[in-house]
Amino acid sequence: MIERQIEIQTADGRMNTFICHPERLGPHPAVIFLMDAPGIREELRDMARRLGTVGYYVMLPNLYYRSGVEDLGPFVGEAYAATREKFMQLMGTINIPMVMQDIDALVAFAAEDRAASSGSMGCVGYCMSGQYAVNAAVRHPDRVRAAASIYGVRLVTDKPDSPHLAPQHTKARLYFGCAETDQHAPREMIDALRSELLAKRANAEVEIYPGTQHGFAFPQRPVYNKPAAERHWERLFALFGDALT
């Protein structure tokens, strides 16, 4: 694997971004990997590496660059309540329009890097970034041909950029992987999402992972569920394998 830590110029500054991809048989289809609320950490870099090893050029941007924040450090457990409060505040400093500007910069950078193919791209987002991954397919319908939201939040809102409306604006394949028990993404929201997608005959799938809680795919979380996490990897590999060239 080839790994780089670079800064990508955006409309609001320089966004530090981790990039990894196989050293052979390139160029490789690009996949944008969007962080969850706790931010960039080695756990996410390892997940990006795993995606990269199966043949993708993976970009993991720090979405908190506007606040000058990189690695927040440990956040699980009572001792790190202050860290959790901080990232909850940081989560509120970004929104869909801002992150779409970041997506623009990432797409443009990949287009100039010989290690990334010029064909279809993918995007995956976890937790707060599920909505961003789906909207990336709306923002760049000719490039982002597959997007996945893994236990994403705010998937059904009253705003015009609500993720549940995405199939009206893109033909990309969409995948929504949801936890069975999730206070951040309640079942009523998931049911409303599924109903809307079915009504529109969208090129999308909503899947609920039995016996899981929010965050189940992260190996360092107490709620980590290995069978479900491995299933989520299988779903991502299949989604990108079918849609990206």
XYZ file of N, CA and C in Angstrom:
735
model
N 0.829 -1.197 0.000
C 0.000 0.000 0.000
C 0.868 1.253 0.000
N 0.411 2.242 -0.728
C 1.035 3.554 -0.714
C 0.155 4.474 0.122
N 0.766 5.193 1.056
C 0.028 6.092 1.941
C 0.629 7.484 1.890
N -0.257 8.473 1.940
C 0.183 9.864 1.964
C -0.711 10.673 2.883
N -0.133 11.650 3.550
C -0.892 12.626 4.315
C -0.660 13.962 3.636
N -1.678 14.542 3.040
C -1.516 15.754 2.249
C -2.522 16.812 2.693
N -2.390 17.999 2.139
C -3.364 19.065 2.347
C -3.984 19.425 1.004
N -5.300 19.466 0.962
C -6.024 19.789 -0.261
C -6.686 21.148 -0.081
N -6.449 22.027 -1.035
C -7.025 23.372 -0.957
C -8.524 23.328 -1.206
N -9.287 23.962 -0.326
C -10.730 24.084 -0.480
C -11.095 25.567 -0.478
N -12.365 25.846 -0.608
C -12.821 27.240 -0.580
C -12.585 27.892 0.780
N -12.439 27.069 1.845
C -12.309 27.605 3.200
C -10.947 27.365 3.843
N -10.012 26.810 3.097
C -8.694 26.561 3.680
C -8.069 25.291 3.142
N -7.119 24.762 3.910
C -6.410 23.560 3.498
C -6.880 22.384 4.345
N -7.396 21.383 3.680
C -8.002 20.228 4.342
C -7.013 19.056 4.362
N -6.513 18.722 5.545
C -5.585 17.604 5.654
C -6.330 16.297 5.371
N -5.725 15.479 4.526
C -6.394 14.294 3.990
C -5.433 13.125 3.930
N -5.886 11.990 4.426
C -5.124 10.737 4.349
C -5.539 10.014 3.078
N -4.548 9.612 2.281
C -4.814 8.895 1.035
C -4.039 7.581 1.041
N -4.704 6.515 0.643
C -4.019 5.232 0.507
C -4.564 4.489 -0.706
N -3.709 3.685 -1.314
C -4.113 2.887 -2.475
C -3.070 1.819 -2.748
N -3.424 0.759 -3.468
C -2.448 -0.285 -3.792
C -1.303 0.280 -4.621
N -0.131 -0.306 -4.473
C 1.019 0.177 -5.239
C 1.064 -0.421 -6.636
N 0.257 -1.439 -6.921
C 0.269 -2.076 -8.226
C -1.100 -2.003 -8.909
N -1.070 -2.225 -10.214
C -2.272 -2.381 -11.036
C -3.165 -1.142 -11.048
N -2.569 0.022 -10.846
C -3.363 1.244 -10.911
C -3.570 1.721 -12.337
N -4.306 2.794 -12.559
C -4.972 3.597 -11.525
C -6.199 2.884 -10.958
N -6.591 3.295 -9.769
C -7.680 2.636 -9.045
C -8.883 3.563 -8.875
N -10.094 3.009 -8.873
C -11.286 3.840 -8.644
C -11.195 4.569 -7.302
N -11.590 5.820 -7.292
C -11.501 6.623 -6.070
C -12.736 6.444 -5.203
N -12.512 6.366 -3.902
C -13.590 6.301 -2.912
C -13.296 7.330 -1.827
N -14.257 8.188 -1.572
C -14.142 9.165 -0.485
C -14.713 8.536 0.779
N -13.913 8.481 1.825
C -14.278 7.862 3.101
C -14.464 8.996 4.112
N -15.699 9.213 4.552
C -16.011 10.343 5.422
C -16.136 9.919 6.882
N -15.487 10.672 7.738
C -15.375 10.350 9.159
C -16.698 10.505 9.902
N -16.736 9.915 11.092
C -17.857 10.110 11.998
C -17.534 11.279 12.934
N -18.414 11.541 13.873
C -18.281 12.732 14.720
C -16.987 12.801 15.527
N -16.458 11.702 16.086
C -15.212 11.805 16.864
C -13.981 12.202 16.063
N -14.091 12.217 14.753
C -13.010 12.749 13.930
C -11.942 11.745 13.543
N -10.898 12.268 12.906
C -9.822 11.445 12.369
C -9.050 10.767 13.502
N -8.760 9.488 13.311
C -7.996 8.699 14.270
C -7.472 7.465 13.544
N -6.580 6.740 14.184
C -5.961 5.585 13.526
C -6.987 4.513 13.194
N -8.023 4.390 13.990
C -9.096 3.435 13.710
C -9.682 3.667 12.317
N -9.917 4.928 11.961
C -10.460 5.233 10.640
C -9.417 5.030 9.551
N -8.162 5.360 9.832
C -7.123 5.117 8.833
C -7.015 3.625 8.523
N -7.134 2.796 9.557
C -7.093 1.346 9.334
C -8.265 0.886 8.477
N -9.433 1.466 8.686
C -10.592 1.110 7.866
C -10.394 1.566 6.426
N -9.799 2.751 6.245
C -9.489 3.227 4.898
C -8.493 2.291 4.222
N -7.509 1.824 4.987
C -6.527 0.884 4.436
C -7.198 -0.410 3.991
N -8.135 -0.890 4.790
C -8.808 -2.132 4.413
C -9.558 -1.965 3.101
N -10.199 -0.840 2.930
C -10.893 -0.568 1.674
C -9.892 -0.443 0.527
N -8.773 0.179 0.819
C -7.758 0.346 -0.209
C -7.157 -0.971 -0.675
N -7.004 -1.922 0.223
C -6.345 -3.184 -0.135
C -7.112 -3.984 -1.175
N -8.401 -3.734 -1.327
C -9.165 -4.489 -2.318
C -9.232 -3.759 -3.659
N -8.439 -2.682 -3.791
C -8.290 -2.083 -5.104
C -8.825 -0.681 -5.290
N -8.867 0.123 -4.199
C -9.409 1.469 -4.318
C -8.403 2.535 -3.876
N -8.576 3.703 -4.460
C -7.819 4.895 -4.091
C -8.699 5.615 -3.073
N -8.330 5.553 -1.807
C -9.214 6.000 -0.727
C -8.737 7.341 -0.168
N -9.685 8.257 -0.041
C -9.409 9.587 0.487
C -10.187 9.776 1.786
N -9.470 10.024 2.881
C -10.079 10.235 4.195
C -9.778 11.661 4.649
N -10.690 12.601 4.405
C -10.439 14.001 4.758
C -10.825 14.323 6.200
N -10.111 15.278 6.766
C -10.459 15.796 8.086
C -11.487 16.907 7.909
N -12.731 16.618 8.188
C -13.797 17.596 7.975
C -13.811 18.711 9.019
N -12.996 18.596 10.055
C -12.925 19.640 11.076
C -11.759 20.601 10.840
N -11.203 20.611 9.640
C -10.037 21.460 9.383
C -10.349 22.947 9.579
N -11.590 23.345 9.369
C -11.945 24.761 9.551
C -11.750 25.208 10.993
N -11.855 24.257 11.924
C -11.693 24.565 13.346
C -10.268 24.310 13.824
N -9.388 23.907 12.916
C -8.006 23.645 13.284
C -7.830 22.430 14.163
N -8.730 21.451 14.013
C -8.707 20.250 14.856
C -8.324 19.050 14.025
N -7.462 18.204 14.565
C -7.075 16.971 13.890
C -7.550 15.785 14.726
N -6.665 15.216 15.541
C -6.987 14.031 16.334
C -7.419 14.468 17.734
N -8.655 14.144 18.088
C -9.187 14.544 19.389
C -8.736 13.625 20.515
N -8.227 12.451 20.184
C -7.782 11.503 21.187
C -8.901 10.606 21.683
N -8.639 9.827 22.734
C -9.637 8.881 23.262
C -10.930 9.587 23.647
N -12.043 8.877 23.438
C -13.334 9.496 23.750
C -14.326 8.527 24.373
N -13.948 7.271 24.536
C -14.856 6.264 25.092
C -14.656 6.165 26.603
N -15.753 6.220 27.354
C -15.682 6.086 28.801
C -15.915 7.396 29.533
N -16.223 7.292 30.820
C -16.559 8.464 31.620
C -15.414 9.455 31.706
N -14.188 8.975 31.643
C -13.033 9.862 31.789
C -12.891 10.838 30.629
N -13.566 10.538 29.518
C -13.398 11.365 28.322
C -14.689 12.086 27.928
N -15.495 12.413 28.921
C -16.752 13.117 28.664
C -16.502 14.466 28.001
N -15.426 15.145 28.388
C -15.124 16.456 27.813
C -14.798 16.344 26.324
N -14.135 15.258 25.947
C -13.819 15.050 24.535
C -15.090 14.828 23.735
N -16.006 14.050 24.294
C -17.271 13.809 23.598
C -18.066 15.106 23.454
N -18.042 15.925 24.480
C -18.736 17.220 24.390
C -18.107 18.081 23.300
N -16.783 18.017 23.183
C -16.092 18.826 22.177
C -16.462 18.390 20.768
N -16.472 17.074 20.522
C -16.784 16.679 19.145
C -18.257 16.869 18.815
N -19.109 16.859 19.820
C -20.507 17.179 19.548
C -20.634 18.639 19.114
N -19.830 19.508 19.716
C -19.815 20.912 19.304
C -19.238 21.060 17.905
N -18.160 20.329 17.617
C -17.535 20.393 16.298
C -18.476 19.898 15.213
N -19.244 18.879 15.517
C -20.192 18.341 14.551
C -21.163 19.425 14.085
N -21.481 20.349 14.967
C -22.402 21.424 14.624
C -21.777 22.550 13.836
N -20.453 22.501 13.632
C -19.783 23.565 12.884
C -19.761 23.303 11.383
N -20.223 22.128 10.956
C -20.247 21.818 9.526
C -21.661 21.411 9.124
N -21.927 21.497 7.834
C -23.243 21.137 7.321
C -23.094 20.640 5.883
N -24.202 20.275 5.272
C -24.148 19.707 3.926
C -23.529 20.668 2.909
N -23.949 21.939 2.832
C -23.322 22.832 1.844
C -21.815 22.969 2.022
N -21.353 23.049 3.270
C -19.920 23.179 3.515
C -19.168 21.928 3.090
N -19.697 20.776 3.466
C -19.011 19.530 3.121
C -19.058 19.281 1.619
N -20.095 19.752 0.944
C -20.130 19.586 -0.508
C -19.017 20.389 -1.174
N -18.641 21.535 -0.609
C -17.481 22.269 -1.114
C -16.212 21.430 -0.942
N -16.129 20.718 0.179
C -14.985 19.835 0.407
C -14.988 18.677 -0.586
N -16.164 18.147 -0.868
C -16.280 17.068 -1.851
C -15.806 17.559 -3.216
N -16.173 18.786 -3.570
C -15.715 19.370 -4.836
C -14.186 19.318 -4.922
N -13.526 19.718 -3.840
C -12.064 19.749 -3.825
C -11.476 18.346 -3.922
N -12.089 17.382 -3.267
C -11.609 16.006 -3.312
C -11.766 15.410 -4.708
N -12.908 15.656 -5.328
C -13.144 15.157 -6.686
C -12.133 15.775 -7.646
N -11.893 17.065 -7.493
C -10.937 17.747 -8.367
C -9.523 17.222 -8.161
N -9.153 16.971 -6.918
C -7.812 16.453 -6.644
C -7.632 15.067 -7.254
N -8.617 14.197 -7.066
C -8.531 12.847 -7.615
C -8.419 12.872 -9.133
N -9.075 13.845 -9.757
C -9.045 13.944 -11.215
C -7.654 14.262 -11.739
N -6.798 14.851 -10.888
C -5.449 15.233 -11.305
C -4.386 14.242 -10.852
N -4.766 13.269 -10.038
C -3.798 12.301 -9.507
C -3.791 11.060 -10.391
N -2.650 10.728 -10.934
C -2.553 9.589 -11.841
C -2.831 8.256 -11.155
N -2.745 8.232 -9.839
C -3.021 6.991 -9.113
C -4.513 6.684 -9.050
N -5.347 7.692 -9.292
C -6.810 7.521 -9.268
C -7.328 7.429 -10.692
N -8.250 6.511 -10.927
C -8.820 6.379 -12.262
C -9.764 7.541 -12.546
N -10.020 7.764 -13.807
C -10.888 8.873 -14.214
C -12.340 8.453 -14.332
N -12.645 7.223 -13.955
C -14.010 6.723 -14.062
C -14.856 7.037 -12.848
N -15.816 6.180 -12.583
C -16.762 6.401 -11.492
C -16.087 6.389 -10.131
N -16.650 7.176 -9.225
C -16.163 7.255 -7.851
C -17.234 6.747 -6.892
N -16.797 6.441 -5.675
C -17.715 6.053 -4.622
C -17.533 6.926 -3.403
N -18.480 6.844 -2.480
C -18.382 7.608 -1.241
C -19.081 6.827 -0.134
N -18.460 6.807 1.042
C -19.082 6.167 2.202
C -18.919 7.090 3.397
N -19.994 7.210 4.182
C -19.953 8.044 5.375
C -20.565 7.327 6.556
N -20.013 7.571 7.728
C -20.472 6.932 8.960
C -21.070 7.973 9.902
N -22.154 7.598 10.562
C -22.779 8.449 11.570
C -23.142 9.808 10.968
N -22.514 10.890 11.417
C -22.882 12.224 10.942
C -22.650 12.380 9.444
N -21.766 11.553 8.870
C -21.394 11.722 7.470
C -22.189 10.870 6.501
N -23.117 10.068 6.987
C -23.962 9.320 6.061
C -24.707 10.264 5.126
N -25.235 11.345 5.686
C -25.953 12.342 4.878
C -25.024 13.000 3.853
N -23.757 13.179 4.222
C -22.807 13.805 3.306
C -22.451 12.873 2.147
N -22.287 11.587 2.452
C -21.957 10.622 1.401
C -23.059 10.565 0.350
N -24.302 10.531 0.801
C -25.430 10.474 -0.128
C -25.502 11.752 -0.957
N -25.278 12.887 -0.316
C -25.335 14.151 -1.059
C -24.153 14.336 -2.005
N -23.067 13.621 -1.768
C -21.955 13.662 -2.719
C -22.396 13.111 -4.069
N -23.268 12.096 -4.038
C -23.791 11.525 -5.284
C -24.726 12.497 -5.991
N -25.384 13.354 -5.219
C -26.242 14.387 -5.800
C -25.388 15.519 -6.375
N -24.358 15.868 -5.650
C -23.476 16.970 -6.060
C -22.717 16.636 -7.344
N -22.278 15.380 -7.459
C -21.485 14.959 -8.622
C -22.103 13.703 -9.250
N -23.284 13.841 -9.838
C -23.991 12.657 -10.359
C -23.251 11.947 -11.489
N -22.369 12.646 -12.186
C -21.630 12.017 -13.276
C -20.370 11.303 -12.803
N -19.936 11.574 -11.571
C -18.717 10.947 -11.057
C -18.997 9.976 -9.924
N -19.783 10.416 -8.943
C -20.052 9.561 -7.778
C -21.222 8.651 -8.111
N -20.916 7.409 -8.422
C -21.927 6.469 -8.918
C -22.393 5.479 -7.863
N -21.817 5.555 -6.676
C -22.251 4.682 -5.575
C -21.948 5.380 -4.259
N -22.904 5.339 -3.342
C -22.716 5.981 -2.048
C -23.356 5.140 -0.964
N -22.699 5.096 0.187
C -23.200 4.301 1.308
C -23.243 5.139 2.574
N -24.324 5.006 3.298
C -24.487 5.618 4.612
C -24.528 4.489 5.636
N -23.587 4.498 6.560
C -23.545 3.457 7.590
C -23.953 4.079 8.924
N -25.037 3.579 9.485
C -25.754 4.153 10.629
C -25.740 5.674 10.587
N -26.136 6.192 9.410
C -26.198 7.633 9.212
C -27.340 8.278 9.977
N -27.166 9.542 10.295
C -28.183 10.321 11.006
C -28.781 11.351 10.054
N -29.904 11.926 10.433
C -30.563 12.998 9.666
C -30.794 12.594 8.205
N -31.289 11.394 8.031
C -31.528 10.887 6.679
C -32.871 11.339 6.114
N -33.766 11.762 7.000
C -35.071 12.276 6.565
C -35.312 13.597 7.289
N -35.249 14.692 6.545
C -35.487 16.010 7.122
C -36.459 16.767 6.217
N -36.795 17.983 6.611
C -37.693 18.805 5.790
C -36.926 19.749 4.872
N -35.636 19.515 4.712
C -34.814 20.374 3.862
C -34.693 19.786 2.450
N -34.462 20.626 1.453
C -34.370 20.128 0.079
C -33.181 19.212 -0.167
N -32.161 19.262 0.717
C -31.014 18.372 0.548
C -31.085 17.149 1.462
N -32.294 16.834 1.938
C -32.471 15.650 2.768
C -32.066 14.398 1.983
N -31.286 13.498 2.583
C -30.834 12.302 1.872
C -31.949 11.455 1.278
N -33.118 11.445 1.902
C -34.191 10.597 1.371
C -34.692 11.088 0.019
N -34.347 12.335 -0.345
C -34.746 12.884 -1.639
C -33.684 12.681 -2.717
N -32.551 12.129 -2.348
C -31.423 12.005 -3.280
C -31.766 11.284 -4.580
N -32.569 10.200 -4.546
C -32.860 9.503 -5.810
C -33.553 10.363 -6.867
N -34.108 11.494 -6.459
C -34.714 12.400 -7.433
C -33.657 13.181 -8.214
N -32.413 13.133 -7.733
C -31.367 13.967 -8.322
C -30.145 13.181 -8.788
N -30.102 11.904 -8.534
C -28.964 11.097 -8.946
C -29.418 9.673 -9.262
N -28.707 9.045 -10.181
C -28.966 7.644 -10.507
C -27.947 6.714 -9.857
N -27.137 7.268 -8.968
C -26.133 6.469 -8.278
C -26.798 5.383 -7.437
N -26.094 4.288 -7.248
C -26.574 3.239 -6.349
C -26.359 3.691 -4.911
N -27.398 3.592 -4.092
C -27.328 4.042 -2.711
C -27.552 2.872 -1.768
N -26.798 2.861 -0.686
C -26.944 1.807 0.322
C -27.000 2.456 1.703
N -28.001 2.048 2.478
C -28.176 2.544 3.835
C -28.093 1.363 4.796
N -26.980 1.261 5.520
C -26.823 0.215 6.524
C -27.145 0.787 7.896
N -28.122 0.213 8.572
C -28.642 0.807 9.805
C -28.549 -0.153 10.982
N -28.293 0.385 12.156
C -28.285 -0.420 13.372
C -29.720 -0.712 13.810
N -29.915 -1.853 14.435
C -31.257 -2.203 14.905
C -31.684 -1.286 16.049
N -30.744 -0.968 16.938
C -31.021 -0.075 18.063
C -30.137 1.151 17.923
N -30.755 2.308 17.686
C -29.961 3.497 17.407
C -30.746 4.743 17.812
N -30.356 5.333 18.929
C -31.053 6.529 19.394
C -30.789 7.728 18.484
N -29.707 7.665 17.714
C -29.371 8.761 16.810
C -30.066 8.618 15.454
N -30.508 7.432 15.157
C -31.223 7.165 13.904
C -32.384 6.229 14.223
N -33.460 6.764 14.781
C -34.574 5.948 15.260
C -35.272 5.189 14.142
N -35.954 4.126 14.523
C -36.620 3.266 13.561
C -37.672 4.017 12.743
N -38.341 5.003 13.350
C -39.335 5.769 12.590
C -38.702 6.458 11.393
N -37.482 6.984 11.565
C -36.783 7.631 10.466
C -36.413 6.616 9.392
N -35.937 5.473 9.817
C -35.529 4.433 8.863
C -36.745 3.939 8.080
N -37.865 3.770 8.770
C -39.090 3.339 8.084
C -39.550 4.377 7.068
N -39.449 5.652 7.435
C -39.836 6.725 6.508
C -38.901 6.754 5.309
N -37.623 6.540 5.554
C -36.642 6.483 4.465
C -36.970 5.336 3.515
N -37.210 4.167 4.070
C -37.506 2.997 3.244
C -38.777 3.205 2.422
N -39.792 3.767 3.035
C -41.056 4.004 2.329
C -40.870 4.958 1.160
N -40.116 6.015 1.374
C -39.871 6.993 0.313
C -39.090 6.362 -0.836
N -38.083 5.585 -0.517
C -37.263 4.969 -1.560
C -38.070 3.948 -2.365
N -38.920 3.205 -1.676
C -39.771 2.236 -2.371
C -40.780 2.950 -3.264
N -41.353 4.034 -2.745
C -42.352 4.770 -3.529
C -41.750 5.341 -4.799
N -40.487 5.741 -4.727
C -39.818 6.342 -5.887
C -39.093 5.290 -6.732
N -39.182 4.032 -6.322
C -38.474 2.942 -7.016
C -37.010 3.280 -7.204
N -36.436 3.746 -6.126
C -35.048 4.212 -6.161
C -34.074 3.050 -6.302
N -32.922 3.357 -6.868
C -31.827 2.397 -6.984
C -31.086 2.381 -5.650
N -31.773 1.881 -4.628
C -31.264 2.000 -3.264
C -31.707 0.812 -2.418
N -30.934 0.567 -1.372
C -31.254 -0.504 -0.430
C -31.123 0.014 0.990
N -32.091 -0.344 1.813
C -32.025 -0.053 3.243
C -31.933 -1.391 3.966
N -30.898 -1.567 4.763
C -30.702 -2.829 5.475
C -30.495 -2.559 6.958
N -31.248 -3.249 7.784
C -31.097 -3.149 9.232
C -30.292 -4.356 9.717
N -29.257 -4.095 10.497
C -28.375 -5.150 10.995
C -28.880 -5.625 12.361
N -29.412 -6.850 12.441
C -29.995 -7.340 13.694
C -28.983 -7.383 14.837
N -29.464 -7.037 16.015
C -28.640 -7.151 17.213
C -27.512 -6.144 17.314
N -27.613 -5.027 16.583
C -26.528 -4.044 16.595
C -26.964 -2.728 17.201
N -25.970 -1.938 17.580
C -26.197 -0.589 18.072
C -25.376 0.392 17.242
N -25.671 1.662 17.389
C -24.964 2.708 16.662
C -23.455 2.573 16.879
N -22.691 2.541 15.787
C -21.239 2.426 15.883
C -20.716 1.013 15.757
N -21.567 0.067 15.371
C -21.184 -1.348 15.411
C -20.002 -1.729 14.522
N -19.672 -0.921 13.525
C -18.587 -1.281 12.600
C -17.215 -0.809 13.055
N -17.150 -0.021 14.129
C -15.872 0.510 14.590
C -15.222 -0.450 15.586
N -14.057 -1.003 15.267
C -13.428 -2.023 16.114
C -13.102 -1.564 17.534
N -12.889 -0.263 17.732
C -12.498 0.227 19.052
C -13.676 0.660 19.915
N -14.884 0.467 19.436
C -16.060 0.843 20.224
C -16.550 -0.337 21.068
N -17.073 -0.071 22.266
C -17.649 -1.147 23.075
C -18.800 -1.863 22.362
N -19.477 -1.187 21.432
C -20.623 -1.770 20.735
C -20.190 -2.519 19.469
N -18.891 -2.640 19.240
C -18.409 -3.335 18.039
C -19.034 -4.721 17.937
N -19.549 -5.016 16.763
C -20.179 -6.311 16.491
C -19.463 -6.906 15.281
N -18.581 -7.846 15.512
C -17.726 -8.337 14.427
C -18.508 -8.938 13.266
N -19.481 -9.816 13.500
C -20.223 -10.356 12.353
C -20.911 -9.263 11.525
N -21.502 -8.299 12.206
C -22.169 -7.208 11.488
C -21.150 -6.327 10.775
N -20.022 -6.076 11.429
C -18.984 -5.255 10.805
C -18.468 -5.927 9.532
N -18.272 -7.234 9.591
C -17.799 -7.945 8.403
C -18.861 -7.936 7.301
N -20.111 -8.023 7.691
C -21.177 -7.939 6.693
C -21.170 -6.566 6.030
N -20.945 -5.530 6.812
C -20.901 -4.175 6.238
C -19.755 -4.057 5.233
N -18.621 -4.689 5.512
C -17.519 -4.679 4.541
C -17.913 -5.416 3.268
N -18.572 -6.541 3.425
C -19.019 -7.296 2.244
C -19.968 -6.456 1.408
N -20.861 -5.730 2.059
C -21.808 -4.878 1.334
C -21.075 -3.750 0.594
N -20.101 -3.132 1.249
C -19.353 -2.055 0.602
C -18.560 -2.567 -0.596
N -17.887 -3.709 -0.415
C -17.100 -4.266 -1.515
C -17.992 -4.593 -2.704
N -19.166 -5.140 -2.425
C -20.099 -5.479 -3.512
C -20.631 -4.223 -4.181
N -21.011 -3.232 -3.382
C -21.552 -1.981 -3.926
C -20.548 -1.310 -4.850
N -19.330 -1.118 -4.372
C -18.325 -0.433 -5.168
C -17.825 -1.308 -6.309
N -17.760 -2.617 -6.070
C -17.298 -3.516 -7.113
C -18.225 -3.525 -8.314
N -19.529 -3.395 -8.072
C -20.503 -3.398 -9.156
C -20.599 -2.049 -9.867
N -20.440 -0.965 -9.103
C -20.745 0.359 -9.651
C -19.539 1.133 -10.176
N -18.340 0.799 -9.697
C -17.182 1.603 -10.055
C -16.315 0.913 -11.091
N -15.831 1.691 -12.044
C -14.966 1.155 -13.098
C -13.686 1.964 -13.170
